[in-house]
Amino acid sequence: MADFELNILGCGSALPTTRHLASSQIIDLRDKLYMIDCGEGAQVQMRKMRIRFSRLNHIFISHMHGDHCFGLPGLISTLGMLGRNGDLFVHGPAELGDYLDSILKLFCQGLPFNVRFNPVNTEEHTLVMEDRSVSVYSIPLKHRIPCCGYLFKEKQREPHIIREMIDFYQIPVKEIQYIKQGADYVTPDGKCVPNHLLTRPAVPARSYAYCSDTAYRPEIIPYIHQVDLLYHEATFQETDLPRAHETFHSTAKEAATIARDAEVKRLIIGHYSARYDDPQPLKQEAVAIFPNTTLAKEGMKVNL
Amino acid sequence: MADFELNILGCGSALPTTRHLASSQIIDLRDKLYMIDCGEGAQVQMRKMRIRFSRLNHIFISHMHGDHCFGLPGLISTLGMLGRNGDLFVHGPAELGDYLDSILKLFCQGLPFNVRFNPVNTEEHTLVMEDRSVSVYSIPLKHRIPCCGYLFKEKQREPHIIREMIDFYQIPVKEIQYIKQGADYVTPDGKCVPNHLLTRPAVPARSYAYCSDTAYRPEIIPYIHQVDLLYHEATFQETDLPRAHETFHSTAKEAATIARDAEVKRLIIGHYSARYDDPQPLKQEAVAIFPNTTLAKEGMKVNL
């Protein structure tokens, strides 16, 4: 299983095409799954990508446009049919609570698990949820309706113990937790073995930011500064800038400008308008400003 | 364009698989489209099958299980984005009205057309809707919740005028409508030309019955007697009969028995349980009782 992997289930925009599915992604982090947006068809795409339903506990919805949440009722129903017991946490704008209430009432009588809704303040950069592995923060975006992105900050892992050194000094098991936390080891005859001889540092904590849907909004840069991976919507080409402004979406050039100015390590663009048969020109536009840009594609898996 | 064609968009059951989509069909009749059930993903499947959204005016929903109606919100939103003006009629059980109200309120502010809901009495065989081309009747089914099938009875077309005879007798244009309705023609000098010399009969009116989801219910036989095509659910094999009873579904054998006893011309079975990788054994079971049985498949088009 992946350590920190982004799975792209869908990266189209609102109008259906045969080329793309509606927005949905799954972060696979230390054996747990976190879904971001859940457009129509997300559950079938999970099947196709062989992503297991049982490891999913948290769903984050960016905003109340159908192409970002019309897959939720089907997914929740399916989890029920599969006999899920544990709570499912759904995070998103306040109105999402009304939607969930109505779906649960009309379609999910006798659901064998609880759906716990956590309203997210889309206007502020706040902690939305945290567990052992990750902290998730909202990223206030600028769209036609309340909308936020999500920042996934992995928690720093403990360093790795060097087994040979533990054996060599015959260090008792009970000391190991302290060594993992940075302590040196003092032998019974008083010799100090410094921590760096006993451990190897863990991989640095990684971070992922999801920003869709939004007009160009440089105010988000401090929140996504130097993330390992940024997904930013690029609905339009620069030639369609008036349409981007009108609909509160970004151009590929604007997405790349955000990536460059936030000094992120890598950019993936998506949420392509149905008007483009081929997203390559969007990539060319972005690469001119931020070279390390990739086009999102259904079924894509990206290791961080 | 098709004269009377059934399009199978999806023929799976509730649990998603990579082999089938949730229930949805479109009848293409004399240039108009009538949708029956609208499972998740129906709108994308319409795109794939190159079915035009603009010709759709009526949607018939059998019951309030998600795999039969979770595609509605996305489809309605898309019709709005495409700038539809004309009313969209949605027919189905009373509870469907609450679902539509909630979706329209949460997601469809400013929709440029009206969604007109027509509650259907699922307990009785009644006329649900009619227009120039077709009358649609409900077929009371037996499922875990209120549920009905739909019977599409094409209206008999007028006979074809034999142009050569009209020219020969120099029949005035204003007489033609009477001749189409069966009148003979009397020439100015009093000679009677019988109607059968002036017209060729139109193709007989055809009929299609959709029955999903339902336990074995022979009470429906009078309603579907001798239809040209019957779609009947066959969720289970006969070996899973206890499960069929428990869930109020039919086996392939039961579907074929209904088809045989109703003397229909042709049977299509679908709504396959996710437990079967291959539907062929379902077909074998049905064919033993009703030979003219076909397995439904996504993308299938059947001319009546």
Coordinates of C-alpha atoms in Angstrom, one line a residue, chain A residues 14-18 20-21 39-44 47-49 53 64-66 69-75 77-78 81-82 95 98-100 102-103 105-108, chain B residues 14-18 20-21 39-44 47-49 53 64-66 69-75 77-78 81-82 95 98-100 102-103 105-108:
Chain A
A14 CA -19.2 20.5 -14.8
L15 CA -20.4 19.5 -18.3
P16 CA -20.0 15.8 -18.9
T17 CA -17.7 14.6 -21.7
T18 CA -16.5 11.2 -22.7
H20 CA -13.2 13.2 -18.3
L21 CA -15.2 12.4 -15.1
G39 CA -18.4 14.0 -8.4
E40 CA -20.9 11.6 -10.0
G41 CA -19.3 8.3 -10.8
A42 CA -16.6 8.4 -8.1
Q43 CA -17.6 5.1 -6.7
V44 CA -17.4 3.3 -10.0
R47 CA -13.8 0.1 -8.4
K48 CA -11.9 0.6 -11.6
M49 CA -8.8 1.8 -9.8
F53 CA -14.0 1.3 0.1
M64 CA -21.8 22.8 -3.4
H65 CA -21.6 22.5 -7.1
G66 CA -22.9 19.1 -8.4
C69 CA -20.6 16.2 -4.7
F70 CA -23.2 14.3 -6.8
G71 CA -21.3 11.1 -6.2
L72 CA -21.8 11.2 -2.4
P73 CA -25.3 9.6 -2.2
G74 CA -24.3 6.6 -4.2
L75 CA -21.0 6.2 -2.3
S77 CA -25.4 3.9 0.0
T78 CA -22.7 1.5 -1.3
M81 CA -24.6 -2.2 1.5
L82 CA -21.0 -3.3 2.1
E95 CA -25.0 23.8 3.1
D98 CA -28.7 20.0 4.4
Y99 CA -27.8 17.9 1.4
L100 CA -26.6 15.0 3.6
S102 CA -32.0 15.0 2.9
I103 CA -30.2 12.1 1.2
K105 CA -33.6 10.7 5.2
L106 CA -34.8 9.7 1.7
F107 CA -32.4 6.9 0.9
C108 CA -30.5 5.7 3.9
Chain B
A14 CA -27.1 -1.5 -6.7
L15 CA -23.5 -2.5 -5.9
P16 CA -21.1 -0.8 -8.3
T17 CA -19.0 -3.1 -10.5
T18 CA -16.6 -2.4 -13.4
H20 CA -22.2 -2.6 -15.4
L21 CA -23.7 0.7 -14.7
G39 CA -28.9 5.7 -12.1
E40 CA -25.6 7.4 -11.3
G41 CA -23.6 8.0 -14.5
A42 CA -26.6 8.1 -16.9
Q43 CA -25.6 11.5 -18.3
V44 CA -22.1 10.4 -19.1
R47 CA -22.7 11.2 -24.1
K48 CA -20.9 8.0 -24.9
M49 CA -23.9 6.6 -26.8
F53 CA -29.9 15.8 -24.4
M64 CA -36.6 5.5 -4.8
H65 CA -33.6 3.3 -4.6
G66 CA -30.4 5.2 -5.4
C69 CA -32.4 7.8 -9.5
F70 CA -29.0 9.1 -8.3
G71 CA -28.2 10.3 -11.9
L72 CA -31.1 12.7 -11.9
P73 CA -29.4 15.7 -10.1
G74 CA -26.5 15.7 -12.5
L75 CA -28.6 15.3 -15.6
S77 CA -28.0 20.4 -13.8
T78 CA -26.4 19.6 -17.1
M81 CA -26.0 24.4 -18.3
L82 CA -26.9 23.5 -21.8
E95 CA -41.4 10.5 -2.5
D98 CA -39.3 15.6 -2.0
Y99 CA -36.0 14.5 -3.6
L100 CA -36.5 16.8 -6.6
S102 CA -34.4 19.3 -2.2
I103 CA -32.0 19.0 -5.2
K105 CA -33.4 24.1 -3.9
L106 CA -29.8 23.2 -3.1
F107 CA -28.2 23.0 -6.5
C108 CA -30.5 24.5 -9.2

